[in-house]
mmCIF file of N, CA and C in Angstrom:
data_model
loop_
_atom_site.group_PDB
_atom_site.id
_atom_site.type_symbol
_atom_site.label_atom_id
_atom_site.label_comp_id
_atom_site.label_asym_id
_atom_site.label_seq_id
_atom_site.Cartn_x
_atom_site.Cartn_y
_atom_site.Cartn_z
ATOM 1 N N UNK A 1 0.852 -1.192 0.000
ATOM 2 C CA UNK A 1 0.000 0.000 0.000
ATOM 3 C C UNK A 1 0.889 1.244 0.000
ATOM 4 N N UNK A 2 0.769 2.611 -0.987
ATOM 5 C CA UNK A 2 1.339 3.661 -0.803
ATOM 6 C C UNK A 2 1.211 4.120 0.386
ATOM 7 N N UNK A 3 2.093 5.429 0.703
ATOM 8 C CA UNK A 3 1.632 6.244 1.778
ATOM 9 C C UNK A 3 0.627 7.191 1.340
ATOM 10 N N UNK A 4 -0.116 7.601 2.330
ATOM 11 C CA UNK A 4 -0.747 8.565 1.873
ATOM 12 C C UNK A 4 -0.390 9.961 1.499
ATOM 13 N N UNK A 5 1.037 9.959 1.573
ATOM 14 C CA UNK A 5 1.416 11.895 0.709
ATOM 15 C C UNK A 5 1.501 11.080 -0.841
ATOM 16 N N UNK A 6 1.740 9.883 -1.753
ATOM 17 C CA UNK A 6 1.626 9.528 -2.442
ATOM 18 C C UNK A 6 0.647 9.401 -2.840
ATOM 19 N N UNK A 7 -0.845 9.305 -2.533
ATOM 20 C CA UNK A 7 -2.170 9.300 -3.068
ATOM 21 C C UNK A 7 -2.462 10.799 -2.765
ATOM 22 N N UNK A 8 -2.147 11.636 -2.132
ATOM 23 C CA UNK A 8 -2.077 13.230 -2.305
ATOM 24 C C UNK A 8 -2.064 13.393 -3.155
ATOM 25 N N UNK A 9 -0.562 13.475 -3.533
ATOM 26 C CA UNK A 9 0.045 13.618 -4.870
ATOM 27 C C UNK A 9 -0.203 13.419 -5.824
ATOM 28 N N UNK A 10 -0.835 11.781 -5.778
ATOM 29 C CA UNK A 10 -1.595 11.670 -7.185
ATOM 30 C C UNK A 10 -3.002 12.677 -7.387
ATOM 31 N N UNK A 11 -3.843 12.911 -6.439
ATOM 32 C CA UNK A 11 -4.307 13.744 -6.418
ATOM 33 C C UNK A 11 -4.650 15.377 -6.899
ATOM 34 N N UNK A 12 -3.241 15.430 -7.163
ATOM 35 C CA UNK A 12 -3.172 16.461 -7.286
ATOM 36 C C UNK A 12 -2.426 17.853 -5.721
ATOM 37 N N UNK A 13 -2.667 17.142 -4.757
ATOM 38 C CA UNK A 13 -2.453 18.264 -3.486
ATOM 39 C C UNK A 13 -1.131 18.230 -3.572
ATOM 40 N N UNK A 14 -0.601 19.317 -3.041
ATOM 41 C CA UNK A 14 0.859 20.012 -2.504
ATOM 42 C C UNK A 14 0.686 20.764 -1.347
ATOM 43 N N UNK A 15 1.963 20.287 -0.962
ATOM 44 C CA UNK A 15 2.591 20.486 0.827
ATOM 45 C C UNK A 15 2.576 21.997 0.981
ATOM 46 N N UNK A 16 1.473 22.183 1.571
ATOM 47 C CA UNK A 16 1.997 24.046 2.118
ATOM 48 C C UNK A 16 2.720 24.637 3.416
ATOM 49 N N UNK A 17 2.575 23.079 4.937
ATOM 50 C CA UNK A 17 3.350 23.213 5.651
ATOM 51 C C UNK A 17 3.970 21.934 5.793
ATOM 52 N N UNK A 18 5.197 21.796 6.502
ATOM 53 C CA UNK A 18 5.547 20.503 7.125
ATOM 54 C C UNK A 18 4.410 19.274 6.465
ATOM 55 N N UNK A 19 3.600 19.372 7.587
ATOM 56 C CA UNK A 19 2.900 17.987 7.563
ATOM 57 C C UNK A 19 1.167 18.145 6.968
ATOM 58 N N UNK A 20 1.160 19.610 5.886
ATOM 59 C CA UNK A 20 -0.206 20.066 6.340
ATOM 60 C C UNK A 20 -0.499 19.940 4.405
ATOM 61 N N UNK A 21 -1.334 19.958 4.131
ATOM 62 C CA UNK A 21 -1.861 19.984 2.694
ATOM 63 C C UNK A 21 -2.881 20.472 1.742
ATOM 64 N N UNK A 22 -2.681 20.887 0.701
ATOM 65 C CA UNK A 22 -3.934 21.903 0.392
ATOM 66 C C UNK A 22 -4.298 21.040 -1.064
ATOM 67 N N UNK A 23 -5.203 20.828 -1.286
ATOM 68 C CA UNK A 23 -5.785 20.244 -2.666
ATOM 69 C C UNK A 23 -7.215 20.711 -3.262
ATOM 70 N N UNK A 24 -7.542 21.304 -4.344
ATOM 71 C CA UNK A 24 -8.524 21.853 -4.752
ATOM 72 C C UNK A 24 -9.338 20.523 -5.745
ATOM 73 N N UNK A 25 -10.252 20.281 -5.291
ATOM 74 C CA UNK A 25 -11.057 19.014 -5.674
ATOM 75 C C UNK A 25 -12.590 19.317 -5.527
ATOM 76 N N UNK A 26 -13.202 19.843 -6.369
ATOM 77 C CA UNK A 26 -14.517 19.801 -6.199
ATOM 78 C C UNK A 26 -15.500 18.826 -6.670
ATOM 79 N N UNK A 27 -14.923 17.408 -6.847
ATOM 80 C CA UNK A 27 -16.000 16.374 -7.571
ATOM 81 C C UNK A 27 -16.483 15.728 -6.477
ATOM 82 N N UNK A 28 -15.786 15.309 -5.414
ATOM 83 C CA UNK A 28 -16.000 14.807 -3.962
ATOM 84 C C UNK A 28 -16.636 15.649 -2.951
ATOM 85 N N UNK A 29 -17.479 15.338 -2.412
ATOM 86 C CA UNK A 29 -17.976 15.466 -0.892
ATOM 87 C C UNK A 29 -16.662 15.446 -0.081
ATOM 88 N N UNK A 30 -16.167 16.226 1.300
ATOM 89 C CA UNK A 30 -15.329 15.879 2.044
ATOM 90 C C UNK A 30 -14.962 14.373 2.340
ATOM 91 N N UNK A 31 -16.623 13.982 2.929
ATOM 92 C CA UNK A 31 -16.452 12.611 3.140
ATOM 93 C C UNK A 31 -16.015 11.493 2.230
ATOM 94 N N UNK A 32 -16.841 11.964 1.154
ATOM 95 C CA UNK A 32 -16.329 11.155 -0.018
ATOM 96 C C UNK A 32 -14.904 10.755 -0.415
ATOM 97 N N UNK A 33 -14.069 12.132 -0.335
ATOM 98 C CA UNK A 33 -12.740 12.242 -0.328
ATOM 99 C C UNK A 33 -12.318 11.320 0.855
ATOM 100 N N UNK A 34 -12.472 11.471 1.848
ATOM 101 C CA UNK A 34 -11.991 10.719 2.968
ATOM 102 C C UNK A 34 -12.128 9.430 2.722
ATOM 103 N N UNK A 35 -13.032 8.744 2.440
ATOM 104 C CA UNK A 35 -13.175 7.526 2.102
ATOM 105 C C UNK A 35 -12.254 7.254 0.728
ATOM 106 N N UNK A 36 -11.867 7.813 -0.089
ATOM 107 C CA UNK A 36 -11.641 7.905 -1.484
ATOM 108 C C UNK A 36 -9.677 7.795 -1.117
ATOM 109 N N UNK A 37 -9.487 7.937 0.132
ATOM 110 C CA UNK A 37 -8.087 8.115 0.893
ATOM 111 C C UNK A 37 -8.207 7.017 1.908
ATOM 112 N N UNK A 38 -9.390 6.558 2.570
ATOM 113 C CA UNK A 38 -9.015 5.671 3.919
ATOM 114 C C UNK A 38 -8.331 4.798 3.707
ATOM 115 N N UNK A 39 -8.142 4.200 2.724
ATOM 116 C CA UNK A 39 -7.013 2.855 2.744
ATOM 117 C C UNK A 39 -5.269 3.154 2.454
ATOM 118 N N UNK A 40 -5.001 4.204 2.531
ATOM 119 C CA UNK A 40 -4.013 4.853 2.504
ATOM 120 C C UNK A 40 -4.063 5.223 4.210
ATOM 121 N N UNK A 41 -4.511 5.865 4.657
ATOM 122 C CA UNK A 41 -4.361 6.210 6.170
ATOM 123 C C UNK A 41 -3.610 4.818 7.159
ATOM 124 N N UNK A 42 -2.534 5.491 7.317
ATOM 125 C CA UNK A 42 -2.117 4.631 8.399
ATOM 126 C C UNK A 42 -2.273 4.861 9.976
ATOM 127 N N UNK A 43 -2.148 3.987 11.000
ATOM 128 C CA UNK A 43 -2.683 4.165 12.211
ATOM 129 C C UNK A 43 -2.074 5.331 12.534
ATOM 130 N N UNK A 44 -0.973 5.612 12.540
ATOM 131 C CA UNK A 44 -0.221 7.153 12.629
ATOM 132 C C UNK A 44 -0.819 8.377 12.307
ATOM 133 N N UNK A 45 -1.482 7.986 11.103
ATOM 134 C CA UNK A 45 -1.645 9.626 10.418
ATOM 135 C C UNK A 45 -2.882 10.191 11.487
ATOM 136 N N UNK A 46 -3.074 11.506 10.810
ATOM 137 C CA UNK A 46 -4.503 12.022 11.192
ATOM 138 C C UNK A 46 -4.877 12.977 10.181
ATOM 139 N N UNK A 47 -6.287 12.721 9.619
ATOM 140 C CA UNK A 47 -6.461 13.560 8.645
ATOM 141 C C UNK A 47 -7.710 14.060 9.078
ATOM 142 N N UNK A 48 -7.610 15.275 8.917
ATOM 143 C CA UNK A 48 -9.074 16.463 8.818
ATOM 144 C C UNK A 48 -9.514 16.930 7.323
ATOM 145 N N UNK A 49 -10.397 16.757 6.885
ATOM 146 C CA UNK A 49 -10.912 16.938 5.483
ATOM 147 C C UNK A 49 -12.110 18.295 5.481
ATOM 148 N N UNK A 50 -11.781 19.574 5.038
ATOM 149 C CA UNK A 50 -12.751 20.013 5.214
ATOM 150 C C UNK A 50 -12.913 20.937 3.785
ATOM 151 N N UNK A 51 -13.734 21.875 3.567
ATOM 152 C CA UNK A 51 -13.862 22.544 2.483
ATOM 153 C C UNK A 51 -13.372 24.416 2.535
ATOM 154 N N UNK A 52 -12.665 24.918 2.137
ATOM 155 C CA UNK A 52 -12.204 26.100 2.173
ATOM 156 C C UNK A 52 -12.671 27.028 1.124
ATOM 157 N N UNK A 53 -13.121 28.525 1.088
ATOM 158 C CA UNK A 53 -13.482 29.079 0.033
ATOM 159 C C UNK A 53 -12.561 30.217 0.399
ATOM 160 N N UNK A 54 -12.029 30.482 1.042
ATOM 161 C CA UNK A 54 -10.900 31.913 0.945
ATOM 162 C C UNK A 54 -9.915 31.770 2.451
ATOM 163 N N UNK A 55 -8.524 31.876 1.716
ATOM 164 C CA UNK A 55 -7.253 31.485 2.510
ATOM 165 C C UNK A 55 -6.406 32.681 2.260
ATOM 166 N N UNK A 56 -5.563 32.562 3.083
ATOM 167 C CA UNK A 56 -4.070 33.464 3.860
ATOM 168 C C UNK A 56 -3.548 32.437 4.053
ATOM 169 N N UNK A 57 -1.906 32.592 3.848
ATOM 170 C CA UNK A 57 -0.906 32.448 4.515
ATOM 171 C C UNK A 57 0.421 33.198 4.271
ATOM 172 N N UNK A 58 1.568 33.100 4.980
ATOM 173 C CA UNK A 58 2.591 33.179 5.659
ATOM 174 C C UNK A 58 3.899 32.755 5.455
ATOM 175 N N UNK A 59 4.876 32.300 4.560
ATOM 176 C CA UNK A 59 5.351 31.394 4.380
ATOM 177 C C UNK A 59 5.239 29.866 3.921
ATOM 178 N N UNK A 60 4.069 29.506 3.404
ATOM 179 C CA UNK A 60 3.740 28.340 2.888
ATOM 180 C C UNK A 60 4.766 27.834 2.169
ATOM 181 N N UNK A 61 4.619 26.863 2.102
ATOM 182 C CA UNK A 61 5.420 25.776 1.438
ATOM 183 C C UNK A 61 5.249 25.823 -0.357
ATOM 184 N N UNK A 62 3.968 25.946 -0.871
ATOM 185 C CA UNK A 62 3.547 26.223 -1.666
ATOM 186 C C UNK A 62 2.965 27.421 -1.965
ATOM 187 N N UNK A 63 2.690 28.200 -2.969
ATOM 188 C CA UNK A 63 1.823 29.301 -3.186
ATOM 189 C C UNK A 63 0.209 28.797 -3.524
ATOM 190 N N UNK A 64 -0.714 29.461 -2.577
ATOM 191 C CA UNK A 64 -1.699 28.769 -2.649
ATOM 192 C C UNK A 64 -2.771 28.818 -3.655
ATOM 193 N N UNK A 65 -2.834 30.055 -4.406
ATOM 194 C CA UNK A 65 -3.483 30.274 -5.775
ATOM 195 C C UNK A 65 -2.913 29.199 -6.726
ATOM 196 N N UNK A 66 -1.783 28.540 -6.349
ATOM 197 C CA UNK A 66 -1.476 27.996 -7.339
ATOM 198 C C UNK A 66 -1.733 26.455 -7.089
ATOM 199 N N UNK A 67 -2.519 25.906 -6.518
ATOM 200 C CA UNK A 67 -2.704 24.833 -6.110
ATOM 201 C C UNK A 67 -4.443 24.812 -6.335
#
């Protein structure tokens, strides 16, 4: 089984902090997404899935318009 920054990735998402991730996906429900990832989740991880319509940041890892 991949890790899950590898099904990110395929995804499409990029790293904006350390351990944190931004992906623009509007075909999925949150949940949907979550499920669409649970077999990638290892007992370690922890993932929060939620929906964003306007962001800031600070130093990101990525530029976020561009994601």
């Amino acid at each position: 089984v991949q890790p899950l920054s590898d099904a990110l990735e395929e995804l499409g998402a990029k790293r904006i902090l350390d351990r944190t991730w931004a992906l623009r996906y509007n075909s999925l429900s949150c949940e949907m997404l979550l499920d669409h990832l649970s077999y990638r989740i290892d007992v370690k991880d922890r993932v929060l899935v939620f929906k964003v319509s306007d962001w800031a940041a600070c130093n990101a890892l990525t530029r976020l318009n561009a994601i």
